[in-house]
PDB file of C-alpha atoms in Angstrom:
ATOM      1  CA  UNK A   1      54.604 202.351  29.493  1.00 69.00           C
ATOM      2  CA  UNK A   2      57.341 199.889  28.996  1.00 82.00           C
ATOM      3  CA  UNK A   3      57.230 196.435  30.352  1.00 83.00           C
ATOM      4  CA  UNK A   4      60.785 194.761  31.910  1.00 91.00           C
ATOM      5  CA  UNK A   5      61.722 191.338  32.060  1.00 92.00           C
ATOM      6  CA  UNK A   6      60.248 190.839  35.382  1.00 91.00           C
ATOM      7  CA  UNK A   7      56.842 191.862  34.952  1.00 92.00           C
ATOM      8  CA  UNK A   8      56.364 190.142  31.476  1.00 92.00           C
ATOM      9  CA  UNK A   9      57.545 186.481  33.591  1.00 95.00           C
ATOM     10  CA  UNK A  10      55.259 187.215  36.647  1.00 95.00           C
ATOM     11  CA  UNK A  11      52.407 188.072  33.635  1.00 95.00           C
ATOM     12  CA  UNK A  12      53.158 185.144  31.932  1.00 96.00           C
ATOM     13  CA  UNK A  13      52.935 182.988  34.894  1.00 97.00           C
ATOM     14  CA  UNK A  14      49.531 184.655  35.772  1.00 97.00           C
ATOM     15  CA  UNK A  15      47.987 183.718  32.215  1.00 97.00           C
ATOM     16  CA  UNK A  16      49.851 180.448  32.347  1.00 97.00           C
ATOM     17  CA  UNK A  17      47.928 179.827  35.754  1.00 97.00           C
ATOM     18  CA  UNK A  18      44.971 180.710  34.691  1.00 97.00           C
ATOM     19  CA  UNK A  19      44.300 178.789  31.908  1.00 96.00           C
ATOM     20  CA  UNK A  20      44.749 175.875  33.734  1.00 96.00           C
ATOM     21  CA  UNK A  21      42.472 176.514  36.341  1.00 96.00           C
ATOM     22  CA  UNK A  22      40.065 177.645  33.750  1.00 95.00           C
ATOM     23  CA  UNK A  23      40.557 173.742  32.363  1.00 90.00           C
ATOM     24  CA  UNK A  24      40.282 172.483  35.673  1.00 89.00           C
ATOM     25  CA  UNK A  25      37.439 174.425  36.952  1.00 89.00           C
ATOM     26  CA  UNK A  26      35.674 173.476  33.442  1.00 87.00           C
ATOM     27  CA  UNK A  27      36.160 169.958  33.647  1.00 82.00           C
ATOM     28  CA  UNK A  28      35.403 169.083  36.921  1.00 80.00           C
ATOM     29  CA  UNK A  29      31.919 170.858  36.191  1.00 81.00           C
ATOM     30  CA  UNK A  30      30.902 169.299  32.869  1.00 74.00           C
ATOM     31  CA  UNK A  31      28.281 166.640  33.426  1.00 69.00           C
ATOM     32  CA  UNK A  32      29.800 165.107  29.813  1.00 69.00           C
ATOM     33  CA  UNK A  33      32.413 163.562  31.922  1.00 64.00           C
ATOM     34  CA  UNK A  34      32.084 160.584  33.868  1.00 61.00           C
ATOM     35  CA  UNK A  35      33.585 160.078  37.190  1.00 58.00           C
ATOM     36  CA  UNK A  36      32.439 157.451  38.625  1.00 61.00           C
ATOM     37  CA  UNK A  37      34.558 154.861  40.598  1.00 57.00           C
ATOM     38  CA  UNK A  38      34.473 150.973  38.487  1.00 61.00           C
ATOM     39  CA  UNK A  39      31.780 149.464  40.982  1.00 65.00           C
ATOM     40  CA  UNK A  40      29.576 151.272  42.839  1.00 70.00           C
ATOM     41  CA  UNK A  41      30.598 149.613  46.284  1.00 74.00           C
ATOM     42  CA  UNK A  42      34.628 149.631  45.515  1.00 73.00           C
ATOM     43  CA  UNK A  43      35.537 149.729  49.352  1.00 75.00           C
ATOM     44  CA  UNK A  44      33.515 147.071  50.179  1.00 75.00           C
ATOM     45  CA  UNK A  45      34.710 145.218  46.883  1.00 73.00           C
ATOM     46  CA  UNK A  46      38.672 145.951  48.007  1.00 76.00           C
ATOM     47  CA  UNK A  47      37.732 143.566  51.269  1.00 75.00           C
ATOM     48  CA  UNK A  48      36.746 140.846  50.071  1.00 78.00           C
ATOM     49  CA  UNK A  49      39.812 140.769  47.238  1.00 82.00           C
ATOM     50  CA  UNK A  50      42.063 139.012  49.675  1.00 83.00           C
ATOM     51  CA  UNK A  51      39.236 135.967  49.104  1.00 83.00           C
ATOM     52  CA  UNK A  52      39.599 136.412  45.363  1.00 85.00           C
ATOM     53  CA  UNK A  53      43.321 135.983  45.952  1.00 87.00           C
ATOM     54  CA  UNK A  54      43.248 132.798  47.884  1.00 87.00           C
ATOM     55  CA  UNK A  55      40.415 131.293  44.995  1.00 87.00           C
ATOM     56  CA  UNK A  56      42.698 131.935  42.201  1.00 87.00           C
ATOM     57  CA  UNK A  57      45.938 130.714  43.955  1.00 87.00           C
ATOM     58  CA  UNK A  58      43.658 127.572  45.010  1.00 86.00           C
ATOM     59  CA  UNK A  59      42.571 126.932  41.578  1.00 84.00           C
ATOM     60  CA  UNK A  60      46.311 127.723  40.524  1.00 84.00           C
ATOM     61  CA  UNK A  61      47.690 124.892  42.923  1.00 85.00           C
ATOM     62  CA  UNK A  62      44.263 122.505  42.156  1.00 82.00           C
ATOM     63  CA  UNK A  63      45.366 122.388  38.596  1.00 81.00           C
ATOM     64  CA  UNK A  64      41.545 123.324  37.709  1.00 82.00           C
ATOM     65  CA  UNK A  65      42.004 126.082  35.351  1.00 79.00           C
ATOM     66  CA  UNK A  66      38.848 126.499  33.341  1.00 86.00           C
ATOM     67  CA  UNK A  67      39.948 127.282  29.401  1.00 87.00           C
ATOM     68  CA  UNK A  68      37.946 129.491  26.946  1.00 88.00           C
ATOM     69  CA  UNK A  69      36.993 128.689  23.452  1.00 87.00           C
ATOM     70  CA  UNK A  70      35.151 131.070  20.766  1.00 86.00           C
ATOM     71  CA  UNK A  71      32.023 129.447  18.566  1.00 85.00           C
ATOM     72  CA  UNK A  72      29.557 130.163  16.892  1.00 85.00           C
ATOM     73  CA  UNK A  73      27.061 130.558  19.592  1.00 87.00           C
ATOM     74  CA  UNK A  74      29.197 132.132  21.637  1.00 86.00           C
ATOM     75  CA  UNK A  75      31.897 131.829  24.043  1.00 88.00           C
ATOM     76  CA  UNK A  76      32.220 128.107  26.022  1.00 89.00           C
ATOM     77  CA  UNK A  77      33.626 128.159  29.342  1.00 89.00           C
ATOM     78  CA  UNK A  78      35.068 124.542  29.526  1.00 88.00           C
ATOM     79  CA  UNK A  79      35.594 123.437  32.931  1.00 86.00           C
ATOM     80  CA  UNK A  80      38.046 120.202  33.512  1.00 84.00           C
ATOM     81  CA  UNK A  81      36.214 116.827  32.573  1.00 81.00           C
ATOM     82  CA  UNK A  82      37.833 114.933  35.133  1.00 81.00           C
ATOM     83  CA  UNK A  83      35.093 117.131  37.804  1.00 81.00           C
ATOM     84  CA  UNK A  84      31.549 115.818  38.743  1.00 83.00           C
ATOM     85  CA  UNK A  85      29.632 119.251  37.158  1.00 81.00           C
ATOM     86  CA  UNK A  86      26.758 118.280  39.344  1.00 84.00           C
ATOM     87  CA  UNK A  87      29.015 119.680  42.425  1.00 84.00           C
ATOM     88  CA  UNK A  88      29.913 122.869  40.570  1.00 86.00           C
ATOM     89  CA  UNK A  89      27.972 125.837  42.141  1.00 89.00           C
ATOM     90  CA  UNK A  90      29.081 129.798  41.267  1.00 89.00           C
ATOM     91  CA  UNK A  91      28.619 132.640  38.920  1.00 91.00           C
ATOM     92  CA  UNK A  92      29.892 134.056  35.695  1.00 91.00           C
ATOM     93  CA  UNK A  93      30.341 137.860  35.850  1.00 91.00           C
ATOM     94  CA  UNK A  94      31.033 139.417  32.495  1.00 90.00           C
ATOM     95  CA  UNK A  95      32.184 143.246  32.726  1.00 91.00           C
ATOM     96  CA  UNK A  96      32.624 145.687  30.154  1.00 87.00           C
ATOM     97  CA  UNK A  97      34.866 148.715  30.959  1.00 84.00           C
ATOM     98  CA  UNK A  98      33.612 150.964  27.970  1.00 82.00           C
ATOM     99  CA  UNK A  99      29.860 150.527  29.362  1.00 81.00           C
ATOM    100  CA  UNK A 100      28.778 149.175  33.028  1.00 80.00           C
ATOM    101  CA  UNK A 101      25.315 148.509  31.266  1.00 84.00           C
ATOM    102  CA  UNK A 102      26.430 146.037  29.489  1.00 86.00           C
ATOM    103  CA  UNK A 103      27.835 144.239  32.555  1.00 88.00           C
ATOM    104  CA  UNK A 104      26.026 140.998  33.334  1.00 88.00           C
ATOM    105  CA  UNK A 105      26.078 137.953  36.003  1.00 90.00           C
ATOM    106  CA  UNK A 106      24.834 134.269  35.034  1.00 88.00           C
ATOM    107  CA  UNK A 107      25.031 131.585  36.864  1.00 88.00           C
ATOM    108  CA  UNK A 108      26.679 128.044  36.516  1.00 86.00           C
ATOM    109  CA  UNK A 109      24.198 125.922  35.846  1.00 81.00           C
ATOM    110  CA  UNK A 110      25.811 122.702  34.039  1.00 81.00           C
ATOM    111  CA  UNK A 111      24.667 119.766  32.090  1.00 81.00           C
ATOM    112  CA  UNK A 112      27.299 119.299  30.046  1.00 83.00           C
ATOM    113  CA  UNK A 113      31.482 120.116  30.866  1.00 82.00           C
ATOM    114  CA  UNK A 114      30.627 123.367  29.188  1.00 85.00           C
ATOM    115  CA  UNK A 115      28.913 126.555  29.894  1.00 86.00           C
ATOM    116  CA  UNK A 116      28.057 128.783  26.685  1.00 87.00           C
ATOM    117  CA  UNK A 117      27.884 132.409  27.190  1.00 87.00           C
ATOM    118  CA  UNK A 118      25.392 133.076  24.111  1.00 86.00           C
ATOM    119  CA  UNK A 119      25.928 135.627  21.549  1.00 85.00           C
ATOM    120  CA  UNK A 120      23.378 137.604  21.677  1.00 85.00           C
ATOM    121  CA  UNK A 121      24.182 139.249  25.091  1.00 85.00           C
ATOM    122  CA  UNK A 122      27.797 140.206  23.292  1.00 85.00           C
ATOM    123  CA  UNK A 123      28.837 143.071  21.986  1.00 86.00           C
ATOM    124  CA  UNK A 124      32.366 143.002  20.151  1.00 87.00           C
ATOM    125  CA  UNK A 125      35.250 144.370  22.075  1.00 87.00           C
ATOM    126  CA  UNK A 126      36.558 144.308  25.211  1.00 90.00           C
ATOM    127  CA  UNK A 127      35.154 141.908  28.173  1.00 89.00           C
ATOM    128  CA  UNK A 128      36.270 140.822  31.349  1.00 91.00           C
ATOM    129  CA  UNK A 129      35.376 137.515  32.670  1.00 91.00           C
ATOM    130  CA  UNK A 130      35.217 136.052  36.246  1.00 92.00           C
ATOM    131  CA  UNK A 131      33.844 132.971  37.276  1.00 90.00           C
ATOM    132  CA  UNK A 132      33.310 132.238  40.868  1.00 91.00           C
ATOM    133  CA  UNK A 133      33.068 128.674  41.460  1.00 88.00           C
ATOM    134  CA  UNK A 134      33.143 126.572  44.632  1.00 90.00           C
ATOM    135  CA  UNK A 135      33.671 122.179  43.836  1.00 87.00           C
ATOM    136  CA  UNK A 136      32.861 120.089  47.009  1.00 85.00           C
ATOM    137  CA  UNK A 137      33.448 123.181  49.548  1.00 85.00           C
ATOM    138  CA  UNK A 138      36.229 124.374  48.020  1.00 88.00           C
ATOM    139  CA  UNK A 139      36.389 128.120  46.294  1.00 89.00           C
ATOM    140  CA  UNK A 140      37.903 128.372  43.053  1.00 90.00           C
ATOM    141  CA  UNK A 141      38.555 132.101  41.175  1.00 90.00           C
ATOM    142  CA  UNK A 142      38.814 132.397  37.437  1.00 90.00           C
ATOM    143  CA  UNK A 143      39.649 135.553  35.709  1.00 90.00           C
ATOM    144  CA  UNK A 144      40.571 136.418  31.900  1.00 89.00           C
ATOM    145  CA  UNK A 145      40.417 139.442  29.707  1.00 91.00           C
ATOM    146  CA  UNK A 146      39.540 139.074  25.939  1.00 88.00           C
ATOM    147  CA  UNK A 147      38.644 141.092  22.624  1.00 88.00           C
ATOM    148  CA  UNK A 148      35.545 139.170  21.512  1.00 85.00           C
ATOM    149  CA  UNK A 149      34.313 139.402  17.819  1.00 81.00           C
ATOM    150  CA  UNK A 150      31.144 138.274  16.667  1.00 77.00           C
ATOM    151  CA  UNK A 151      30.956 135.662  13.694  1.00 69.00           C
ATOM    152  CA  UNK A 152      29.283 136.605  10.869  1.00 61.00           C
TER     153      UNK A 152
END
C-alpha cells in the first residue's frame, strides 16, 4: 500500500501531537518536579504589596536608605546614623529562591547603627533581602538582591 502526500502530513501531525502530550502528560505527573507557587499564601501576600509600595517610596522620599556591606562575620545592614536605633522596630526576611528552607526572618534588634546577619546561617549564592522597618510610626521598606560568598 502506497502512502500520498496527504496521509504522510495528517500522520506526521498525529506523531508530532503525540509526543507532546506524552511530555506533557509526563511532566505534570512526575513528583521530581516542583510546582509550588513562591510563598505559600501568594494571594494574600499580592494584598498587602500595595503597603510594600508605599514603605519603599516612603523610605525613597525619607532619604533613609539602609546600605549593605560584606565582612567577615557576615553581612551588616547599616541603617543611617543620624536615626535614634532605640525607635527602630521591624524584621529582616532573607529568602533564597533555589531553596525555601533556607529562608529565614530575624528581627531588628539594635545596639549599635548596625545589624549583622551572621555567617553561619549563609549559604553562598543567591539571597534576597527585605527589611521591614517602622521609625517613630512611620513604615519604611527595604529590598536588595545579592550573590553572597563566604570568606575563607
Amino acid at each position: 500500500m502506497k502512502i500520498n502526500w496527504g496521509t504522510g502530513i495528517v500522520l506526521a501531525f498525529i506523531g508530532f501531537i503525540s509526543f507532546i502530550l506524552f511530555f506533557v502528560v509526563r511532566m505534570s505527573m512526575d513528583n521530581k518536579a516542583n510546582h509550588d507557587l513562591v510563598t505559600e499564601n501568594y494571594y494574600k501576600a499580592e494584598l498587602g504589596y500595595q503597603n510594600e509600595i508605599d514603605a519603599e517610596n516612603n523610605a525613597r522620599i525619607k532619604e533613609v536608605d539602609l546600605s549593605l556591606e560584606s565582612t567577615d562575620k557576615g553581612i551588616k545592614l547599616i541603617f543611617p546614623n543620624n536615626l535614634n536605633i532605640e525607635n527602630i522596630k521591624g524584621t529582616v526576611s532573607l529568602y533564597r529562591p533555589s531553596n525555601k528552607h533556607l529562608d529565614f526572618d530575624l528581627p531588628l534588634s539594635l545596639s549599635e547603627d548596625y545589624l549583622l546577619i551572621p555567617d553561619n546561617r549563609l549559604l553562598d549564592g543567591r539571597w534576597d533581602i527585605k527589611v521591614f522597618w517602622e521609625y517613630k510610626g512611620e513604615a519604611f521598606l527595604f529590598k536588595e538582591k545579592i550573590t553572597y560568598r563566604q570568606s575563607k
